[in-house]
XYZ file of C-alpha atoms in Angstrom:
291
model
C 2.467 -16.511 20.892
C 0.573 -18.572 18.445
C -0.179 -20.891 22.765
C -1.140 -17.226 23.361
C -3.383 -16.435 20.520
C -5.201 -19.356 21.228
C -6.144 -19.241 24.343
C -7.499 -16.105 23.600
C -10.099 -18.684 21.225
C -8.359 -17.408 17.944
C -5.725 -19.525 15.603
C -3.063 -18.316 14.004
C -3.318 -21.250 10.758
C -0.953 -20.913 8.130
C 0.455 -17.287 9.162
C 4.091 -17.317 8.829
C 6.646 -16.629 11.415
C 7.855 -12.964 9.711
C 4.627 -12.264 10.202
C 3.781 -12.644 14.017
C 7.266 -11.403 14.557
C 6.094 -8.055 13.795
C 3.227 -8.344 15.615
C 6.059 -9.348 18.919
C 8.577 -6.378 17.675
C 5.776 -3.931 18.591
C 4.564 -5.153 21.731
C 8.427 -5.184 22.910
C 8.212 -9.665 21.844
C 5.733 -9.551 24.905
C 4.186 -12.527 23.268
C 0.576 -12.105 25.813
C 0.439 -8.329 24.557
C 1.404 -9.257 20.936
C -1.500 -11.951 20.895
C -4.248 -9.207 21.950
C -2.854 -7.183 19.250
C -3.077 -10.076 16.486
C -6.249 -11.033 17.747
C -7.844 -7.729 17.120
C -6.100 -7.406 13.503
C -7.650 -10.322 13.097
C -11.540 -8.955 13.808
C -10.778 -6.131 12.428
C -9.711 -7.530 8.874
C -12.659 -9.611 9.157
C -15.036 -6.439 9.574
C -13.273 -4.259 6.969
C -12.111 -6.860 4.385
C -14.029 -9.598 4.769
C -12.788 -10.633 1.199
C -9.263 -10.298 1.344
C -9.128 -7.315 -0.301
C -10.763 -4.489 -0.913
C -12.506 -3.775 -4.730
C -12.217 -0.680 -6.405
C -15.620 -0.372 -7.154
C -15.922 0.735 -3.504
C -13.667 3.551 -3.526
C -14.025 4.911 -6.620
C -14.517 8.734 -5.908
C -10.806 8.671 -3.481
C -9.066 6.863 -6.616
C -10.682 9.565 -8.597
C -8.047 12.223 -7.344
C -5.677 10.152 -8.278
C -3.260 11.501 -5.046
C -1.951 7.760 -4.192
C 1.351 7.122 -7.050
C 2.869 3.442 -6.596
C 6.041 3.969 -7.803
C 8.726 0.780 -7.827
C 11.311 -1.110 -5.404
C 13.537 1.101 -3.708
C 17.313 -0.259 -3.432
C 16.964 -1.614 -0.302
C 13.939 -3.564 -2.260
C 11.174 -1.533 -0.505
C 8.211 -0.511 -2.280
C 7.676 4.134 -2.415
C 4.316 5.389 -2.197
C 3.650 8.549 -2.823
C 1.168 10.709 -1.877
C 0.001 14.301 -3.245
C -1.416 16.596 -0.752
C -2.444 19.009 -2.886
C -4.405 16.760 -4.898
C -6.441 15.625 -1.397
C -9.896 16.891 0.153
C -10.994 15.738 3.408
C -13.658 13.013 2.606
C -17.168 13.622 3.483
C -17.839 9.506 2.938
C -15.451 8.735 6.283
C -16.445 5.086 5.293
C -14.955 4.619 1.930
C -12.415 7.337 3.170
C -10.859 4.304 6.002
C -11.469 1.856 3.072
C -9.229 3.427 0.526
C -6.595 3.639 3.020
C -6.750 0.150 3.373
C -6.839 0.068 0.149
C -3.331 1.735 -0.352
C -1.790 -0.349 2.265
C -2.647 -3.408 0.809
C -1.456 -2.627 -2.186
C 1.887 -0.709 -1.509
C 2.975 -4.165 0.436
C 1.793 -6.150 -2.273
C 3.810 -4.688 -4.485
C 6.738 -6.457 -2.855
C 5.516 -9.282 -4.764
C 7.467 -9.852 -8.711
C 5.186 -10.253 -11.215
C 4.548 -14.266 -12.271
C 4.428 -14.498 -15.846
C 3.152 -17.976 -14.316
C -0.132 -16.456 -13.224
C -0.731 -14.436 -16.099
C -0.338 -17.778 -18.022
C -2.783 -19.387 -15.454
C -5.355 -16.730 -15.969
C -5.291 -16.404 -19.561
C -5.564 -20.743 -20.294
C -8.510 -20.740 -17.345
C -10.679 -18.029 -18.689
C -9.945 -18.551 -22.483
C -9.656 -22.362 -22.620
C -6.403 -21.969 -23.885
C -4.973 -25.247 -24.271
C -1.392 -24.885 -23.117
C 0.224 -27.955 -24.866
C -0.595 -26.707 -27.726
C -0.901 -22.368 -26.795
C 1.943 -21.820 -24.862
C 4.269 -20.079 -26.848
C 1.428 -18.438 -28.719
C 0.855 -16.980 -25.297
C 4.578 -16.342 -24.669
C 4.915 -14.487 -28.246
C 2.092 -12.356 -27.093
C 2.938 -11.505 -23.616
C 6.667 -10.554 -24.078
C 5.139 -8.066 -27.067
C 2.738 -6.415 -25.436
C 2.808 -4.238 -21.959
C 0.660 -5.256 -18.937
C -1.088 -1.676 -19.338
C -1.824 -2.130 -22.696
C -3.030 -6.282 -21.697
C -5.034 -4.294 -19.124
C -6.997 -1.609 -21.588
C -7.301 -4.927 -23.954
C -9.219 -6.396 -21.108
C -11.505 -4.067 -19.757
C -14.129 -5.119 -21.684
C -14.443 -8.371 -20.864
C -13.476 -8.825 -17.474
C -17.221 -9.158 -16.389
C -17.045 -12.586 -17.985
C -13.389 -13.227 -16.515
C -12.757 -13.355 -13.123
C -9.707 -14.457 -13.751
C -8.272 -11.564 -15.613
C -10.262 -9.822 -13.502
C -7.820 -10.390 -10.280
C -4.396 -9.263 -11.902
C -5.102 -6.487 -13.949
C -7.662 -4.514 -11.320
C -7.084 -5.409 -7.933
C -5.105 -6.797 -4.819
C -6.469 -10.072 -3.648
C -5.821 -11.952 -0.993
C -3.557 -10.856 2.414
C -0.961 -9.582 4.033
C 1.762 -11.328 3.307
C 5.586 -11.432 4.772
C 7.250 -9.189 6.495
C 7.489 -6.064 3.493
C 7.899 -2.812 4.948
C 7.032 -0.025 2.575
C 8.095 3.729 1.937
C 6.194 6.771 2.201
C 6.136 10.213 0.461
C 4.175 12.474 1.426
C 4.096 15.839 -0.530
C 3.330 19.385 0.682
C 3.991 21.437 -2.762
C 1.184 23.402 -3.389
C -1.038 22.686 0.028
C -3.381 25.216 1.097
C -5.727 25.287 3.897
C -9.011 23.413 2.231
C -6.229 20.372 1.520
C -5.411 19.916 4.994
C -7.650 16.678 6.742
C -6.222 16.166 10.429
C -8.454 13.814 10.719
C -7.883 11.849 7.346
C -3.384 11.740 8.661
C -4.297 10.282 12.023
C -6.587 7.786 10.606
C -3.703 6.714 8.259
C -0.850 6.435 10.887
C -3.441 4.763 13.759
C -4.374 2.048 11.228
C -0.194 1.567 10.217
C 0.219 1.684 14.056
C -2.905 -0.934 14.721
C -3.319 -2.661 12.179
C 0.191 -2.842 9.907
C 2.958 -3.276 12.770
C 6.800 -3.175 11.422
C 5.177 -2.445 7.946
C 6.839 1.552 7.518
C 10.163 1.393 6.639
C 10.212 5.257 6.003
C 7.843 8.274 5.788
C 9.147 11.528 3.931
C 7.474 14.900 4.184
C 8.435 17.117 1.432
C 7.765 20.754 0.781
C 6.043 21.145 4.135
C 5.199 24.842 4.772
C 5.288 27.327 7.517
C 1.746 27.425 8.500
C 1.615 23.348 8.485
C 4.371 22.833 10.935
C 1.680 23.627 14.036
C -0.605 21.239 12.373
C 2.215 18.324 12.059
C 3.196 19.107 16.082
C -0.947 18.910 16.531
C -0.424 15.256 14.362
C 2.381 13.719 16.542
C 0.355 13.698 19.372
C -0.731 10.312 18.126
C 2.130 8.891 16.601
C 4.040 6.322 18.510
C 7.680 6.531 19.359
C 8.638 3.987 17.211
C 6.678 5.850 14.374
C 7.871 9.118 15.166
C 11.168 7.611 14.950
C 10.666 6.803 11.179
C 9.937 10.062 9.607
C 12.473 12.236 8.328
C 10.821 15.434 7.284
C 13.672 16.849 4.213
C 14.164 20.194 4.376
C 17.586 20.922 2.803
C 19.069 20.188 -0.396
C 21.444 17.568 1.628
C 18.480 15.451 3.067
C 17.588 15.584 -0.887
C 20.545 14.226 -2.150
C 19.814 11.493 0.928
C 16.608 10.554 -0.090
C 17.518 10.240 -3.936
C 20.334 8.144 -3.193
C 17.562 5.886 -0.496
C 15.082 5.409 -3.011
C 16.980 5.118 -6.208
C 16.904 7.719 -9.459
C 15.323 4.966 -11.263
C 12.135 4.445 -8.668
C 12.320 7.902 -7.333
C 10.038 10.152 -9.581
C 10.827 13.375 -11.965
C 9.137 16.161 -8.926
C 11.373 14.867 -6.244
C 15.114 14.637 -8.356
C 14.965 11.223 -9.891
C 13.869 9.934 -13.621
C 10.737 7.682 -12.808
C 7.558 8.990 -13.728
C 4.425 9.415 -10.858
C 2.342 5.814 -11.661
C -1.306 6.450 -10.242
C -1.916 3.332 -7.741
C -4.421 2.376 -9.759
C -2.976 1.671 -12.844
C -0.362 -0.546 -11.373
C -0.710 -4.146 -12.042
C -0.378 -6.440 -9.227
C -0.176 -10.440 -8.956
C -3.202 -12.042 -7.626
C -2.011 -13.922 -4.034
C -3.586 -16.796 -2.794
C -5.467 -16.803 0.191
């Protein structure tokens, strides 16, 4: 596949085998077709995510709705993202909405990366001019006492003067990594016609299929009202067979129990039978990734 990409005038650079394999699987192990898909992905990323990440300042209106939540890792080690449809309204700014979709998918994928105490220490020492040899014992003690959310609040006031700390506490910096997959829950509880966004759902699925191949592990739909059935049927026309096979419409108690077992009580939100609290995606702290 790397040679096929070169023939198209591009390069795989330092891209690892797991990521390339995702494109191959998506194109039935056809190297030439996978290479074309990969090059299109490169062009798309350079256009839509030139800095490696979507700044939260560019998607403020979408974040204000607090409709997307990023939980912990499932029992199989896959990050769980939850979307509450009742909090969503079709966007008037499609450019912002598409960037929001990218932000959500990128950050959910990045959730697979464990928090690095070393990364936090490095950011502190670089930004605050702390000498590791003399002050790391104090740094260790401080970090062990303060929760990351508390640290974020404390540092908010100096974020404009602290780019290293800001990269940790504000956004997902970097690129897609490895072969991690994500689990998505779409909750349709209490939705009305004003929440229906066919174009938005299609956009999300099209992005997953074209630019995030083999990233989706499962897509659970909960509390689907009768009036949404026909809408869903229309949306499925835009879904590839591989994507549709990963969609699970939870409609009875047995399926809900299976959902709890697959994800785990400690990660699944209380609203769906678990023990976890919903965490807005913008409030989740992730470690920075090196480009």
